[in-house]
Coordinates of C-alpha atoms in Angstrom, one line a residue:
M86 CA 93.2 67.0 88.4
R87 CA 93.3 70.6 87.3
A88 CA 93.0 72.2 83.9
A89 CA 96.2 73.3 82.3
Y90 CA 96.9 75.3 79.2
S91 CA 99.4 75.4 76.4
E92 CA 100.1 78.5 74.5
D93 CA 101.6 79.7 71.2
F94 CA 102.7 83.2 72.1
V95 CA 104.7 85.3 69.6
V96 CA 106.3 88.6 70.7
S97 CA 107.5 91.2 68.3
G98 CA 109.7 93.6 70.2
A99 CA 107.9 93.8 73.5
H100 CA 104.4 93.6 72.0
P101 CA 102.3 90.4 72.2
M102 CA 101.0 89.6 68.7
R103 CA 99.3 86.2 68.9
I104 CA 98.1 83.8 71.5
L105 CA 96.4 80.4 71.2
V106 CA 95.3 78.8 74.4
T107 CA 94.1 75.1 74.4
A108 CA 92.9 73.0 77.3
A109 CA 94.6 69.9 78.6
L110 CA 94.6 68.0 81.8
F111 CA 97.3 67.1 84.2
A112 CA 97.6 65.8 87.7
G113 CA 98.2 68.4 90.5
T114 CA 101.7 68.4 92.0
A115 CA 103.3 69.8 95.1
S116 CA 105.1 72.5 93.0
A117 CA 104.3 76.2 93.1
A118 CA 100.8 77.1 91.9
S119 CA 100.2 77.7 88.2
Y120 CA 96.8 79.0 87.2
G121 CA 95.2 79.4 83.8
L122 CA 94.9 82.6 81.8
Q123 CA 91.6 83.5 83.4
L124 CA 92.7 82.1 86.8
E125 CA 91.4 78.7 86.1
G126 CA 92.2 76.4 89.0
F127 CA 92.0 79.1 91.7
T128 CA 88.9 78.7 94.0
Y129 CA 86.7 81.8 94.5
P130 CA 84.6 82.1 97.6
H131 CA 81.3 82.3 95.6
P132 CA 80.2 81.2 92.2
V133 CA 81.7 83.2 89.3
H134 CA 79.6 84.4 86.5
K135 CA 80.7 85.9 83.2
Y136 CA 79.3 89.1 81.6
S137 CA 79.9 89.1 77.9
F138 CA 80.1 92.3 76.0
A139 CA 81.9 94.1 73.1
S140 CA 84.5 96.7 73.7
Q141 CA 87.0 98.3 71.4
G142 CA 86.1 95.8 68.7
L143 CA 86.7 92.8 71.0
N144 CA 84.4 90.3 72.5
L145 CA 85.3 90.2 76.2
Q146 CA 84.2 88.5 79.4
M147 CA 84.0 90.2 82.7
A148 CA 84.0 87.8 85.7
Y149 CA 81.9 88.7 88.7
M150 CA 80.3 87.3 91.8
D151 CA 76.7 88.3 92.6
I152 CA 75.9 87.3 96.2
A153 CA 72.4 87.6 97.7
P154 CA 72.0 88.8 101.3
T155 CA 72.2 86.1 104.0
G156 CA 70.7 88.4 106.6
A157 CA 67.5 90.3 106.3
A158 CA 67.6 92.1 103.0
N159 CA 67.9 95.9 103.1
G160 CA 67.2 96.4 99.4
K161 CA 70.7 97.8 98.8
T162 CA 73.5 96.7 96.6
A163 CA 77.2 97.1 97.3
L164 CA 79.6 97.2 94.4
L165 CA 83.2 96.1 95.4
L166 CA 86.1 97.3 93.2
H167 CA 89.4 95.5 93.7
G168 CA 92.9 96.9 93.6
K169 CA 95.8 96.3 91.2
N170 CA 97.2 93.3 93.1
F171 CA 93.8 92.1 94.1
C172 CA 90.8 90.3 92.7
G173 CA 87.1 90.1 93.4
A174 CA 88.0 87.0 95.5
T175 CA 90.1 89.1 97.9
W176 CA 86.9 90.8 99.1
E177 CA 85.9 87.5 100.7
Q178 CA 85.4 88.7 104.3
T179 CA 83.9 92.0 103.2
I180 CA 81.3 90.0 101.2
T181 CA 80.5 87.9 104.2
D182 CA 80.0 90.9 106.5
L183 CA 78.0 92.9 103.9
T184 CA 75.6 90.1 103.0
R185 CA 75.0 89.4 106.7
A186 CA 74.1 93.0 107.1
G187 CA 71.5 92.6 104.3
Y188 CA 73.3 93.8 101.2
R189 CA 73.4 92.2 97.8
V190 CA 77.0 92.3 96.8
V191 CA 78.5 92.4 93.3
A192 CA 82.3 91.9 93.1
P193 CA 83.7 92.0 89.6
D194 CA 87.2 91.3 88.2
Q195 CA 88.0 94.1 85.9
I196 CA 89.1 93.4 82.3
G197 CA 92.8 92.5 82.4
F198 CA 92.6 91.0 85.9
C199 CA 92.1 87.6 87.4
A200 CA 89.2 85.6 85.9
S201 CA 88.3 88.2 83.3
S202 CA 89.5 88.5 79.7
K203 CA 93.1 89.7 79.0
P204 CA 93.1 91.3 75.6
E205 CA 96.2 91.3 73.4
H206 CA 95.5 95.0 72.7
Y207 CA 93.3 97.3 74.8
Q208 CA 93.4 101.0 75.5
Y209 CA 93.0 100.9 79.2
S210 CA 91.5 104.0 80.9
F211 CA 89.5 104.4 84.1
Q212 CA 86.7 105.8 81.9
Q213 CA 86.7 102.5 79.9
L214 CA 86.7 100.4 83.1
A215 CA 83.9 102.5 84.6
A216 CA 81.8 102.1 81.4
N217 CA 82.4 98.3 81.5
T218 CA 81.3 98.2 85.1
D219 CA 78.2 100.4 84.4
G220 CA 77.3 97.9 81.6
L221 CA 77.6 95.0 84.1
L222 CA 75.3 96.7 86.6
K223 CA 72.7 97.6 83.9
N224 CA 72.8 94.0 82.7
L225 CA 72.0 92.9 86.3
G226 CA 69.2 95.4 86.6
I227 CA 71.0 97.4 89.3
K228 CA 70.2 101.1 89.2
Q229 CA 72.1 102.3 92.2
A230 CA 74.8 100.9 94.5
V231 CA 77.1 101.7 97.4
V232 CA 80.5 101.8 95.7
I233 CA 83.4 100.5 97.8
G234 CA 86.8 100.8 96.1
H235 CA 90.2 99.7 97.4
S236 CA 93.6 100.8 96.1
T237 CA 93.3 101.1 92.3
G238 CA 89.6 100.3 92.8
G239 CA 89.5 103.6 94.7
M240 CA 90.7 105.4 91.5
L241 CA 88.1 103.5 89.5
G242 CA 85.3 104.2 92.1
T243 CA 86.1 107.9 92.0
R244 CA 85.9 107.9 88.2
Y245 CA 82.7 105.9 88.2
A246 CA 81.1 108.3 90.7
L247 CA 82.2 111.3 88.5
M248 CA 80.7 109.7 85.4
Y249 CA 77.6 108.1 86.9
P250 CA 76.7 110.1 90.1
D251 CA 73.1 109.1 90.0
A252 CA 74.2 105.4 90.1
V253 CA 76.1 105.9 93.4
S254 CA 74.3 106.2 96.7
R255 CA 77.6 106.4 98.6
L256 CA 81.3 106.2 97.8
V257 CA 83.7 104.5 100.2
L258 CA 87.4 104.7 99.3
V259 CA 89.7 102.3 101.2
N260 CA 93.4 103.4 100.9
P261 CA 92.8 104.5 97.4
I262 CA 95.9 105.3 95.2
G263 CA 96.0 108.3 92.9
L264 CA 95.9 110.7 95.8
E265 CA 99.1 112.3 94.5
D266 CA 100.5 112.7 90.9
W267 CA 103.7 110.7 91.1
K268 CA 105.0 111.9 87.7
A269 CA 104.4 115.5 88.6
L270 CA 106.3 115.0 91.9
G271 CA 109.4 113.7 90.0
V272 CA 109.0 110.0 89.5
P273 CA 110.5 109.0 86.1
A274 CA 107.7 107.7 83.9
P275 CA 108.4 104.1 82.9
S276 CA 107.5 103.1 79.4
V277 CA 105.0 100.2 78.8
D278 CA 107.9 98.1 77.7
Q279 CA 109.7 98.8 81.0
W280 CA 106.6 97.9 82.9
Y281 CA 106.3 94.7 80.9
A282 CA 109.9 93.7 81.5
R283 CA 109.3 94.2 85.2
E284 CA 106.1 92.2 85.3
L285 CA 107.7 89.3 83.5
K286 CA 110.0 88.9 86.6
L287 CA 107.1 88.8 89.1
S288 CA 107.4 85.8 91.6
A289 CA 105.9 84.7 94.8
D290 CA 108.9 85.9 96.7
S291 CA 108.7 89.4 95.2
V292 CA 105.0 89.7 95.8
R293 CA 105.3 88.5 99.4
A294 CA 108.1 90.9 100.2
Y295 CA 106.3 93.9 98.6
E296 CA 103.0 93.1 100.4
R297 CA 104.6 92.5 103.7
A298 CA 106.4 95.9 103.6
T299 CA 103.5 97.9 102.1
Y300 CA 100.2 96.3 102.8
Y301 CA 100.7 94.9 106.3
S302 CA 103.2 97.3 108.0
G303 CA 106.0 94.7 107.9
N304 CA 103.9 92.0 109.5
W305 CA 102.7 88.7 108.0
K306 CA 99.9 86.2 108.7
P307 CA 99.4 82.8 107.2
E308 CA 96.1 83.8 105.7
Y309 CA 97.8 86.3 103.4
E310 CA 99.6 83.5 101.6
K311 CA 96.7 82.5 99.4
W312 CA 96.7 86.0 97.8
V313 CA 100.4 85.7 97.0
D314 CA 99.6 82.3 95.6
M315 CA 96.8 83.8 93.5
L316 CA 99.0 86.5 91.9
A317 CA 102.1 84.5 91.5
G318 CA 100.2 81.5 90.2
L319 CA 98.4 83.5 87.5
N320 CA 101.7 85.1 86.4
A321 CA 103.5 81.8 86.5
G322 CA 100.9 80.0 84.4
P323 CA 100.7 79.3 80.7
G324 CA 99.3 82.8 80.1
H325 CA 102.5 84.3 81.6
K326 CA 103.3 86.8 78.9
L327 CA 99.8 88.0 78.2
V328 CA 99.1 88.4 81.9
A329 CA 102.3 90.4 82.2
W330 CA 101.5 92.5 79.2
N331 CA 98.0 93.4 80.5
S332 CA 99.5 94.2 83.8
A333 CA 102.0 96.6 82.1
L334 CA 99.2 98.4 80.3
I335 CA 97.2 98.7 83.5
Y336 CA 100.2 100.1 85.4
D337 CA 100.6 102.7 82.6
M338 CA 97.0 103.7 83.1
I339 CA 97.4 104.0 86.8
F340 CA 100.6 106.1 86.5
T341 CA 99.3 108.4 83.8
Q342 CA 95.7 109.0 85.0
P343 CA 95.7 110.4 88.5
V344 CA 92.3 111.4 90.0
V345 CA 93.8 113.8 92.5
Y346 CA 92.8 116.8 90.5
E347 CA 89.1 116.0 90.3
F348 CA 88.2 115.1 93.9
A349 CA 86.5 118.5 94.3
L350 CA 84.0 117.6 91.6
L351 CA 82.5 114.6 93.5
K352 CA 78.8 115.0 94.3
V353 CA 78.2 111.8 96.2
P354 CA 78.6 111.2 100.0
T355 CA 82.1 110.0 100.4
T356 CA 84.0 108.2 103.2
L357 CA 87.8 107.6 103.3
L358 CA 88.9 104.6 105.3
I359 CA 92.7 105.0 105.6
G360 CA 95.4 102.9 107.1
T361 CA 97.9 105.5 108.1
A362 CA 101.0 103.4 107.8
D363 CA 100.4 102.8 104.1
T364 CA 103.4 103.9 101.9
T365 CA 102.0 102.9 98.4
A366 CA 103.3 105.0 95.6
I367 CA 103.5 103.7 92.0
G368 CA 107.0 104.0 90.6
K369 CA 108.5 104.8 94.0
D370 CA 111.1 102.0 93.5
V371 CA 112.7 103.9 90.5
A372 CA 112.4 107.4 92.0
P373 CA 115.5 109.4 93.2
P374 CA 115.9 109.3 97.0
D375 CA 114.8 112.9 97.5
V376 CA 111.6 112.2 95.5
K377 CA 110.9 108.8 97.1
A378 CA 111.0 110.4 100.5
K379 CA 108.0 112.6 99.6
L380 CA 105.8 109.9 98.4
G381 CA 103.1 107.6 99.8
H382 CA 102.5 109.3 103.2
Y383 CA 98.9 108.2 103.8
D384 CA 98.9 109.8 107.3
V385 CA 99.0 113.1 105.4
L386 CA 97.3 112.1 102.1
G387 CA 94.2 110.9 103.8
K388 CA 93.6 114.3 105.4
E389 CA 94.5 116.2 102.3
T390 CA 92.1 114.2 100.2
A391 CA 89.3 114.5 102.7
N392 CA 89.7 118.3 102.5
R393 CA 89.4 118.2 98.7
I394 CA 86.2 116.2 98.6
P395 CA 83.0 118.1 99.5
Q396 CA 81.6 117.0 102.9
A397 CA 83.9 113.9 103.0
R398 CA 84.4 111.9 106.1
L399 CA 87.8 110.5 107.1
V400 CA 88.3 107.5 109.3
E401 CA 91.9 106.5 110.0
F402 CA 93.2 103.1 111.1
K403 CA 96.3 104.1 113.0
G404 CA 99.3 102.0 112.2
M405 CA 97.6 99.9 109.6
G406 CA 98.9 99.5 106.0
H407 CA 97.4 99.4 102.6
A408 CA 94.8 96.7 103.2
P409 CA 93.1 97.3 106.6
Q410 CA 90.2 95.1 105.5
M411 CA 92.7 92.2 105.7
E412 CA 95.0 93.4 108.4
D413 CA 92.2 93.7 111.0
P414 CA 89.0 92.5 109.4
V415 CA 86.9 92.8 112.6
V416 CA 87.7 96.4 113.3
F417 CA 87.6 97.4 109.6
H418 CA 84.2 95.8 108.9
R419 CA 82.6 97.1 112.0
T420 CA 83.7 100.6 111.0
L421 CA 82.6 100.1 107.4
L422 CA 79.1 99.1 108.5
E423 CA 78.9 102.0 110.9
E424 CA 79.7 104.3 108.0
L425 CA 77.2 102.8 105.7
Q426 CA 74.5 103.3 108.3
R427 CA 75.1 107.1 108.5
N428 CA 72.5 109.3 106.9

């Protein structure tokens, strides 16, 4: 048995106006996954807690995992920031390796994602998400952390380190996006309504095809399938329209708030872990061919970004795509731990 949800969702134009979610029960079937508005029904690798706080006049809940070290504790905390098509749960192997190495690990789902609240109206900004995350860490009594951000989480990690440098002992950026300003390079800027229309069409097949091509260098492993199931099941569930709406607002934030112009302002030790075959570029699918050809070259972007960040270290994973922590977890996590041990 699994919890299901019914909804009363009214849309005026393309804007969600009202949603009522009520719980019911039904027997599981062999059909495609369908998860609740806050990813109810999907299994996380560790217990999920909820941090309740007020933001923009709303009462919100931020889901997070807080995992104690399984090896000899080193007194350090690692904060893991997920990407746009990821959740705290997708850090599963990273959590295992870090806790074995003695780290306490905090892995939140940002507002609008996965097991966290999805507001009907919210002004998304990386400043706001960073402030939410700072509130979570303060609530947990954590004064300083190693911040590890992947993909969009790299954009957030950069903003967090710029806003709260004393709270960051080290910044690790894993194939972060925002290394180039897509709109300045000629990508047509989609409206929020256009993002919303696109997100309404998301399916397991479209997620799988995109991830195979971009995240895993054209390869596929059975263990990747549960992350397709996670995204597609959330979108296909009873919260479908509100999930798509929040996703559209978040894409607009990503597209319009590049961090590329501020890397030189970072004052914390920073390491870039870059899969060189990554081709991620938001809006690339709608860009003219000559613009598209210029975008998402991580073999170049990694080096350019390392040169912008004071005293940054660059480690490249040759031939790997957007998610090296999943593509080759043994090599990736060995490298990550080596970097964290550097003075």
